[in-house]
Tab-separated table of C-alpha atoms and ligand atoms in Angstrom:
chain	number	residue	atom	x	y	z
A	29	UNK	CA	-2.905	-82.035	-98.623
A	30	UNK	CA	1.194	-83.011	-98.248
A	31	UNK	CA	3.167	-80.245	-96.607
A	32	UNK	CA	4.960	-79.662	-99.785
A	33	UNK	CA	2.277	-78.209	-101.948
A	34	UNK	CA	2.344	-75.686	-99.204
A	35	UNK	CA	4.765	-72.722	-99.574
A	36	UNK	CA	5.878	-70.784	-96.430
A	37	UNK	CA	3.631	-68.049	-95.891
A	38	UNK	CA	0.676	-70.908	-96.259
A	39	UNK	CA	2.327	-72.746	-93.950
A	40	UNK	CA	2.737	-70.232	-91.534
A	41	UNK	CA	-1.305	-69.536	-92.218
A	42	UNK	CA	-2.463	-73.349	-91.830
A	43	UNK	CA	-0.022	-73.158	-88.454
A	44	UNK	CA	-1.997	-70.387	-87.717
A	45	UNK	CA	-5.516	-71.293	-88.140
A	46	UNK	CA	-5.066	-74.740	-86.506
A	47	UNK	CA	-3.230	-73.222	-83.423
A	48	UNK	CA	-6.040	-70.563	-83.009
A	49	UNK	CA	-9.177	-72.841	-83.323
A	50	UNK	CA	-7.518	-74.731	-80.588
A	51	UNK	CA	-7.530	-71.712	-78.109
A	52	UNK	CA	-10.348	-70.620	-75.481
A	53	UNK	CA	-11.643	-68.245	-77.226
A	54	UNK	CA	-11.084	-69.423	-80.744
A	55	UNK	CA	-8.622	-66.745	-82.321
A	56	UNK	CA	-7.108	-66.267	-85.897
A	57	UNK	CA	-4.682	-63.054	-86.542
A	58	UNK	CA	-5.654	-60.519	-88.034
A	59	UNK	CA	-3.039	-60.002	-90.729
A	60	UNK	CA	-5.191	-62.854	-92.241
A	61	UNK	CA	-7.662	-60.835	-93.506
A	62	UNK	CA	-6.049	-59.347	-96.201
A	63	UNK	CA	-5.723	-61.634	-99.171
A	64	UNK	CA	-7.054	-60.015	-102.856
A	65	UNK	CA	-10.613	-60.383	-101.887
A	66	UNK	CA	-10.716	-59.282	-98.196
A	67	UNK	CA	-8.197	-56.025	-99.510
A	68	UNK	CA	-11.543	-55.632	-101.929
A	69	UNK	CA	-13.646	-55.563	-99.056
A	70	UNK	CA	-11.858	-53.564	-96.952
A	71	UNK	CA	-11.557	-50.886	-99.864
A	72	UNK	CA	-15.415	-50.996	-99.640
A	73	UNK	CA	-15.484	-50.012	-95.928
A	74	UNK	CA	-13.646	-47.380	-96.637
A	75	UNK	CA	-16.049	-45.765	-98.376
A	76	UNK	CA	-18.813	-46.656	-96.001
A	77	UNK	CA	-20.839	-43.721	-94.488
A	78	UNK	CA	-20.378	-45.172	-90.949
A	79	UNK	CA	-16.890	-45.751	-91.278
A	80	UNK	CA	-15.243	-42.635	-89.875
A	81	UNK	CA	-11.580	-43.480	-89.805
A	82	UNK	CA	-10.382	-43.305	-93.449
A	83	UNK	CA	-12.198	-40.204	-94.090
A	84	UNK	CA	-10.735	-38.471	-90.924
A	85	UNK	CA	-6.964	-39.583	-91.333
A	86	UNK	CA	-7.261	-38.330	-95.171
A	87	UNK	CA	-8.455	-35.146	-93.674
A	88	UNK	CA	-5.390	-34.735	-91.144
A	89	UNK	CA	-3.053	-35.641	-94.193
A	90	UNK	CA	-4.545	-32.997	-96.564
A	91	UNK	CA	-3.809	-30.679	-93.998
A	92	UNK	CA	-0.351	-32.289	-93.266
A	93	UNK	CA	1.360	-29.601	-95.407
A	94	UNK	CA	0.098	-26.575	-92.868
A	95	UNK	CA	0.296	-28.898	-89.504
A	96	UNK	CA	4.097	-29.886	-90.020
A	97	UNK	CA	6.350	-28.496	-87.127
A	98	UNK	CA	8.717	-25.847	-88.881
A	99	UNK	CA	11.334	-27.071	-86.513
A	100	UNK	CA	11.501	-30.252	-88.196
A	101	UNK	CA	12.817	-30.807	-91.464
A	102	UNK	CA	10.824	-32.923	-93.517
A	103	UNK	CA	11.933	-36.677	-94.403
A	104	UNK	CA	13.420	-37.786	-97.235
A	105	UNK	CA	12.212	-41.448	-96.949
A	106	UNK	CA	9.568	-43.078	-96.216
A	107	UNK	CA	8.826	-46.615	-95.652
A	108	UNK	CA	4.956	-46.831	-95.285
A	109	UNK	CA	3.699	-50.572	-92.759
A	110	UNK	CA	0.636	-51.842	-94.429
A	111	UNK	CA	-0.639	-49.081	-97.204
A	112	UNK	CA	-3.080	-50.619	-98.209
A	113	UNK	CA	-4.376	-49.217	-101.675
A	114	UNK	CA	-2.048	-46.777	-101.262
A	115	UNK	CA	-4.148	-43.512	-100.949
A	116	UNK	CA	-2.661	-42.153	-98.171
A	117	UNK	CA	0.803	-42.638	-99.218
A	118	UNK	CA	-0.158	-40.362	-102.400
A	119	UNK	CA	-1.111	-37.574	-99.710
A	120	UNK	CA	2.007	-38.188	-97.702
A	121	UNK	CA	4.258	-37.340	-100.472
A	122	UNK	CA	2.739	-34.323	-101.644
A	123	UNK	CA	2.545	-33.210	-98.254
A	124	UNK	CA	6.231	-33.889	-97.643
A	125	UNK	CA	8.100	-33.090	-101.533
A	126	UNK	CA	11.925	-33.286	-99.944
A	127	UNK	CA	10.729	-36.973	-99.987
A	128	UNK	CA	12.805	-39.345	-102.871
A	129	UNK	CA	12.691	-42.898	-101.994
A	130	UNK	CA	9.115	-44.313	-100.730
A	131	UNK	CA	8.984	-48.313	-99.536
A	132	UNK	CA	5.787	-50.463	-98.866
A	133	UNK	CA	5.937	-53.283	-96.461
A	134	UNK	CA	3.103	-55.300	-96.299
A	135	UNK	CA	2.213	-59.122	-95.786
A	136	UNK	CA	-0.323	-59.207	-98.956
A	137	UNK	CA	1.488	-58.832	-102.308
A	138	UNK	CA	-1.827	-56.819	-104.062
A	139	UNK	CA	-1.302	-54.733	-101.090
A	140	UNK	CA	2.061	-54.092	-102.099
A	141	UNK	CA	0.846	-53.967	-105.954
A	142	UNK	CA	-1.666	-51.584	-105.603
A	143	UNK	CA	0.109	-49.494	-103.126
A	144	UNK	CA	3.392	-48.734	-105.214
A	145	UNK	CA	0.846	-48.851	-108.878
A	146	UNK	CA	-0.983	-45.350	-107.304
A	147	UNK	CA	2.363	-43.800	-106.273
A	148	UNK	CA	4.102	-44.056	-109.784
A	149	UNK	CA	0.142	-43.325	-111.250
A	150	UNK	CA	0.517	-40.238	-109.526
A	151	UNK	CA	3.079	-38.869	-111.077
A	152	UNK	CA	5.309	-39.216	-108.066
A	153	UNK	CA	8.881	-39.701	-109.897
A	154	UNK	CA	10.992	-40.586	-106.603
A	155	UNK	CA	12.263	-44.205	-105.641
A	156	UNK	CA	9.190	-46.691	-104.834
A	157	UNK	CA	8.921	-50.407	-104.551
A	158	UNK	CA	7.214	-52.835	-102.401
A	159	UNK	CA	8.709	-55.361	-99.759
A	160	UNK	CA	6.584	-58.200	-98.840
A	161	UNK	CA	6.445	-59.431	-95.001
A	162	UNK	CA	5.176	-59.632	-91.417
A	163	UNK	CA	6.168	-56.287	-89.834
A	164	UNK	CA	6.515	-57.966	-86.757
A	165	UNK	CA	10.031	-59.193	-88.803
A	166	UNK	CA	11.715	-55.949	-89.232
A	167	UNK	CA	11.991	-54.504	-92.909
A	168	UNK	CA	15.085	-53.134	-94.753
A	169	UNK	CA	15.491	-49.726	-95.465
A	170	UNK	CA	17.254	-48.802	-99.481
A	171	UNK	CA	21.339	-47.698	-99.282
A	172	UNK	CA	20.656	-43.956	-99.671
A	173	UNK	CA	23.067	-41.419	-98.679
A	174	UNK	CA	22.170	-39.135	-96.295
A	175	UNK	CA	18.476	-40.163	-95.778
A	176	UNK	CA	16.033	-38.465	-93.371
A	177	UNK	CA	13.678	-41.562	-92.525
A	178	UNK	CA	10.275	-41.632	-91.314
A	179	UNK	CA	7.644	-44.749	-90.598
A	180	UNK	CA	4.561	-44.485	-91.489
A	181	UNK	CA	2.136	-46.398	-90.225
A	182	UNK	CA	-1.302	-45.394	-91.028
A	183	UNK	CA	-5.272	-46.508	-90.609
A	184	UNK	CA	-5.065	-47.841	-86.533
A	185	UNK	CA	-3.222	-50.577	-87.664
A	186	UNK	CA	-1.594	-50.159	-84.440
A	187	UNK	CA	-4.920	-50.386	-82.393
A	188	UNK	CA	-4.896	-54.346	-83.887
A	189	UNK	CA	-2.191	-54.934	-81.037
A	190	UNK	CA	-2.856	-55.980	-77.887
A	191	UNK	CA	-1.101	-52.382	-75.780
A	192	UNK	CA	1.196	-54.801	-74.321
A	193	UNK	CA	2.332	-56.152	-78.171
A	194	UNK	CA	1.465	-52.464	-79.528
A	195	UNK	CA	4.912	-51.306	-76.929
A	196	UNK	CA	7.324	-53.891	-78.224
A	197	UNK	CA	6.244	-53.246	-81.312
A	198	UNK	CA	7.164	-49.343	-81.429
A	199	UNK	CA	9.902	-50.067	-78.784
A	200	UNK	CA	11.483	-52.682	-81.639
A	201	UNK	CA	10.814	-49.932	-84.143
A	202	UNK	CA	12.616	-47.619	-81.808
A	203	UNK	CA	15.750	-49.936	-81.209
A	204	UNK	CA	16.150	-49.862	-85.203
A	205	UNK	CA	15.678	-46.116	-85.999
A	206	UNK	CA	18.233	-44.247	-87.173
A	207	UNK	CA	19.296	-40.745	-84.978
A	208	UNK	CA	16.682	-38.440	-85.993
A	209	UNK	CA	14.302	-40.877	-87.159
A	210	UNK	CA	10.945	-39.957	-87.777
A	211	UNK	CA	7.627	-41.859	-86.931
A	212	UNK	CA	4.053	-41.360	-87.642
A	213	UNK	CA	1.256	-43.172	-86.479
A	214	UNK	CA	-2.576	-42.933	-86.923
A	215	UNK	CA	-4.446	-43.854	-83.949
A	216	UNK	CA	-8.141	-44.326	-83.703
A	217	UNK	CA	-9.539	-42.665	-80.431
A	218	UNK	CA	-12.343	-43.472	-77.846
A	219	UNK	CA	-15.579	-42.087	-78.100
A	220	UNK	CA	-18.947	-42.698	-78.300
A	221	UNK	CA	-19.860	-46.713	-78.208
A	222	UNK	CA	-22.944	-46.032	-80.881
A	223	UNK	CA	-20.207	-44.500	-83.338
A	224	UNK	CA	-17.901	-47.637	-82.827
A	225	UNK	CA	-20.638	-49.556	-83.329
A	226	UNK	CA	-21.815	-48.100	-86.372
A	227	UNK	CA	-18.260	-47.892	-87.536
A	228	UNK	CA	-17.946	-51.867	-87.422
A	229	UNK	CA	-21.556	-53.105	-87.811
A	230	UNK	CA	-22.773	-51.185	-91.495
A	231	UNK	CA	-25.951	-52.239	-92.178
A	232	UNK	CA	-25.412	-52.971	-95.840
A	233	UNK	CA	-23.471	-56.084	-94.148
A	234	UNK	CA	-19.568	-54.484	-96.320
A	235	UNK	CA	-17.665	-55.396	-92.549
A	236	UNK	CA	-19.529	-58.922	-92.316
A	237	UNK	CA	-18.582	-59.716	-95.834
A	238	UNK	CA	-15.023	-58.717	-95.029
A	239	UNK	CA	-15.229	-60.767	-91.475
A	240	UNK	CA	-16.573	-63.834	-93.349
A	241	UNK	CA	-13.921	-63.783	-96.125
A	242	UNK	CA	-11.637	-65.210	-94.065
A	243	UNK	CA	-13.495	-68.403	-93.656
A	244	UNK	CA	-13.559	-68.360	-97.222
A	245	UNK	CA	-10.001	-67.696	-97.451
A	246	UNK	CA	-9.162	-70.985	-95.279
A	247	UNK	CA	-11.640	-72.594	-97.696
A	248	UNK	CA	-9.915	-71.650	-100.679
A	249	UNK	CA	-6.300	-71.809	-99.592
A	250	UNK	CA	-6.175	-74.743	-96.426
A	251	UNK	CA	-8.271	-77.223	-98.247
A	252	UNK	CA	-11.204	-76.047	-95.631
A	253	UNK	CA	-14.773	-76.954	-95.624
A	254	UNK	CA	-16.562	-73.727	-93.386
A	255	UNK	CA	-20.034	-73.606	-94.247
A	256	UNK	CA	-20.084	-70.042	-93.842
A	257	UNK	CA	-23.731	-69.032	-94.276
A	258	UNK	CA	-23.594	-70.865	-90.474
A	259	UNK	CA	-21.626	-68.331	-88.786
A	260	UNK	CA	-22.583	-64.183	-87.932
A	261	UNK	CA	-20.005	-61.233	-87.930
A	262	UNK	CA	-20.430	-58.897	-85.096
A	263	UNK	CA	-18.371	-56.580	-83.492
A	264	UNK	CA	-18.680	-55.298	-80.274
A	265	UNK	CA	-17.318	-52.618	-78.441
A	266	UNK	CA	-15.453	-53.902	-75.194
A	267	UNK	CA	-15.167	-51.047	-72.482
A	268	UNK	CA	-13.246	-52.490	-70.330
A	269	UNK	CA	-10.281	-53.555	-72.706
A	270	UNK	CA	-11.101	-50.259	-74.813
A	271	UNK	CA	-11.205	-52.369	-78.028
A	272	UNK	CA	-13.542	-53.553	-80.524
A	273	UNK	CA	-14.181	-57.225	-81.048
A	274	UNK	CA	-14.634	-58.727	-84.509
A	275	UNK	CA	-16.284	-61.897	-83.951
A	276	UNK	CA	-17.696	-65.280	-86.422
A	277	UNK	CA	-20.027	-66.454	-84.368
A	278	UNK	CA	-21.538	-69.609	-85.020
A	279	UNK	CA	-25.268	-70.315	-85.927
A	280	UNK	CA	-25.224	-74.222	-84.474
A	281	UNK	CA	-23.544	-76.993	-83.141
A	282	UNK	CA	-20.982	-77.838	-85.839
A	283	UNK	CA	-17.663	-79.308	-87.182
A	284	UNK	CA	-15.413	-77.976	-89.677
A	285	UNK	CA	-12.193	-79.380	-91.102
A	286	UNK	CA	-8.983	-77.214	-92.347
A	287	UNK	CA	-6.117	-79.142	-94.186
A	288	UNK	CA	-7.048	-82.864	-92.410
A	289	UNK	CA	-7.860	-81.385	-88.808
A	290	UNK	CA	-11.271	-81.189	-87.472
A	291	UNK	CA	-12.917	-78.477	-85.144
A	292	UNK	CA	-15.883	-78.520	-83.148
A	293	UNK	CA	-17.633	-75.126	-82.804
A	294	UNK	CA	-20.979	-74.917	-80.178
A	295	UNK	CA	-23.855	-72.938	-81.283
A	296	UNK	CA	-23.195	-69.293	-80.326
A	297	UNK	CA	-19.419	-70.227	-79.578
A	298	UNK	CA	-17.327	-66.927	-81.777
A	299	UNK	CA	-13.716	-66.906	-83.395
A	300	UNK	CA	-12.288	-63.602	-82.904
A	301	UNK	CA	-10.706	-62.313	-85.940
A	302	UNK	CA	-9.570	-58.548	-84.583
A	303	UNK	CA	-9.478	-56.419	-81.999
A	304	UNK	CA	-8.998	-52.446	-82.700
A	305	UNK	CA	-8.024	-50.716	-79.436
A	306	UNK	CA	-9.260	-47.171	-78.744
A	307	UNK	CA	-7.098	-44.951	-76.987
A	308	UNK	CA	-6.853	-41.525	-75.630
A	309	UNK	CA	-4.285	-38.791	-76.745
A	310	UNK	CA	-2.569	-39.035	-73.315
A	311	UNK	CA	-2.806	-42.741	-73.235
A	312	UNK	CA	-1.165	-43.331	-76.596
A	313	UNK	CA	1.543	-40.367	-76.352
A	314	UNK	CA	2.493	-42.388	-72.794
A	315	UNK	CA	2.261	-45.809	-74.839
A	316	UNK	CA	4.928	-43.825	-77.472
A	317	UNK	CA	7.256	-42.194	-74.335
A	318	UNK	CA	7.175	-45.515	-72.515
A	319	UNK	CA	8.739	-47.429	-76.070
A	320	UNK	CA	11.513	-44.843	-76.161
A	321	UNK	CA	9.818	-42.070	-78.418
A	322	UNK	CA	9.791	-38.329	-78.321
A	323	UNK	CA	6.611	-36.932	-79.342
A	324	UNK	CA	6.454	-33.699	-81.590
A	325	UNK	CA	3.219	-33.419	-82.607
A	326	UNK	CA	-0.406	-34.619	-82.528
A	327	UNK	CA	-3.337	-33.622	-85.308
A	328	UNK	CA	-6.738	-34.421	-85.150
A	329	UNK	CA	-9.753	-34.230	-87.433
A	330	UNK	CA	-12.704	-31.903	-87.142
A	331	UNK	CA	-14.432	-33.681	-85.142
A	332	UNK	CA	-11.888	-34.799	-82.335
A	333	UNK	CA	-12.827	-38.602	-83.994
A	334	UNK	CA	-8.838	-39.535	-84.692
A	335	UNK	CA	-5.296	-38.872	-84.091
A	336	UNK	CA	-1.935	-38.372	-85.806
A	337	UNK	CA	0.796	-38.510	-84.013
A	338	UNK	CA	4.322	-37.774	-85.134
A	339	UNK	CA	7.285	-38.465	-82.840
A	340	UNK	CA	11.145	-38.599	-83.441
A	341	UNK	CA	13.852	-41.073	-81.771
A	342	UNK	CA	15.765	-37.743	-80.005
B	21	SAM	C1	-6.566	-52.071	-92.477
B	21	SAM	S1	-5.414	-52.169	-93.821
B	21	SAM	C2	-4.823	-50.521	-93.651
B	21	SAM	C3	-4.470	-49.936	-94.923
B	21	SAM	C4	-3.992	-48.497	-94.878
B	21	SAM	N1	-2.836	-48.314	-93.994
B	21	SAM	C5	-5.073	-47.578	-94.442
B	21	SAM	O1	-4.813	-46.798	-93.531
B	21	SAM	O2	-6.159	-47.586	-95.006
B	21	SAM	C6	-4.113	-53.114	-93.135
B	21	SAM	C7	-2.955	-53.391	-94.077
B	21	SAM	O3	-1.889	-53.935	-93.308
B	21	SAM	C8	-1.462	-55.193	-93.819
B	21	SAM	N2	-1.066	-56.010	-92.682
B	21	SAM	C9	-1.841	-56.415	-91.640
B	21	SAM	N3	-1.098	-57.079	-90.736
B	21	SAM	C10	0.180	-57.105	-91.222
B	21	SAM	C11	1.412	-57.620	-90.730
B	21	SAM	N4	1.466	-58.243	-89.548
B	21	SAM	N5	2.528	-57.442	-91.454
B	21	SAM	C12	2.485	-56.794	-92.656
B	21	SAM	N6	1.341	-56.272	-93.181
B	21	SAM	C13	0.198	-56.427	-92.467
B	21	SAM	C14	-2.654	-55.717	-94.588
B	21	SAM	O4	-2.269	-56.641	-95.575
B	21	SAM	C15	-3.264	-54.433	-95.144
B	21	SAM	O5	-2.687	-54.031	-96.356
């Protein structure tokens, strides 16, 4: 394939995928996962019984209305990193009505579709539109007057840092915010490895068909030729780093192609396609401190599973 029939972002993906097969271990980001399909499948884990994290952040933000600190006036804008389907961004702005302008920013355009669709669906009638991009490249915030901001940024996304990257990344966030600025972050905690486990490995295989998408993905987009019925999803749980490990792993001895380059693979050798850190309360209220934030608050579910955490710039 010439380089012109690529656009950018593909570009950027093929750059991506052929730097990351290279490495020891073989690694492609994670942001990769989302195209229209894997956005599909990740929908369906939501909804998986094992899958604990939606259903506990929903419950935090149902209860968001009760739990906000009277001291602090709500935001009036909201720009919302990865939303996903949007769900959760319906329950943020009932929870918070002084809210008028509402932004998506997100590196999958059905992402940013679907996200924006449910707001207006929901009768919401305040500002919303989507803007497409890497957060790691900043986002721009709409010319309102006197605007109260606040970042959202919801599901654990954040645990798909490395902590080192995870800092920069709210210290950046910090070095951009406004006086006052508001941010809030869901953060998946650590707890028992069978619950990860289950979390990450369903039985009904939902979190391998996700995994394996992204083979299919290079297929489909990179000119790619994965045979992918010869590589396993698993997912362990890696105490030591406090993260779990999505893995391909593959079934044989093999080589693969993506847009003109070949690969080898060994039999059992894995490309990791995420990690999801777990952290502790204290450990990720130190992470927010050390990047220059003021915590204000922290929410759990019932069950102690996952964390909220709101914190302000001074
Ligand atoms: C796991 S989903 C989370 C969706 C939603 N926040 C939730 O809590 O269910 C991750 C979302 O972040 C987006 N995303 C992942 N990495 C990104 C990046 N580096 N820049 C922009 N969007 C990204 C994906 O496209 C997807 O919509």
């Amino acid at each position: 394939m010439q380089d012109a029939q690529f656009d950018q972002a593909r570009l950027a993906f093929r750059e991506a995928v052929w730097a990351g097969l290279q490495q020891e271990p073989k690694r492609i980001p994670s942001k990769y996962l989302y195209d229209a399909q894997g956005m599909r499948w990740f929908e369906a884990i939501t909804r998986l019984p094992e899958y604990y994290l939606t259903r506990a952040e929903v419950e935090i933000l149902q209860r968001l209305p009760t739990l906000w600190p009277s001291h602090l006036p709500s935001p009036t804008a909201i720009a919302e990193l990865g939303p996903g389907s949007g769900e959760k961004a319906v329950l943020l702005l009932r929870a918070l009505p002084e809210v008028q302008a509402y932004i998506a920013v997100d590196i999958a355009a059905e992402a940013l579709d679907a996200a924006v669709a449910r707001v207006r669906q929901s009768g919401w009638a305040g500002l919303s539109y989507g803007q497409r991009g890497d957060w790691v490249h900043g986002f721009k915030w709409p010319a309102l007057s006197a605007s109260r901001r606040m970042v959202a940024f919801l599901g654990s996304s954040i645990g798909n840092f490395e902590p080192d990257e995870a800092r920069a990344f709210l210290h950046r966030l910090r070095r951009h915010a406004e006086s006052g600025e508001l941010l809030l972050v869901g953060v998946d905690l650590v707890k028992d490895e069978r619950l990860l486990w289950a979390a990450y490995n369903d039985p009904e295989g939902v979190t391998a068909g996700f995994n394996c998408n992204l083979l299919h993905r290079i297929n489909r987009e990179l000119d790619g030729n994965f045979a992918v019925d010869r590589f396993y999803h698993v997912a362990p749980f890696n105490a030591q780093a406090s993260r779990v490990e999505m893995h391909l792993v593959s079934l044989c001895d093999q080589e693969v192609a993506v847009a003109g380059r070949r690969f080898s693979l060994r039999r059992g050798e894995q490309i990791v396609t995420e990690y999801s850190y777990k952290y502790t309360v204290e450990g990720f209220q130190a992470l927010l401190a050390d990047a220059g934030w003021k915590p204000a608050a922290v929410w759990h579910d019932h069950r102690g599973y996952f964390s909220l955490h709101l914190a302000a710039s001074s």
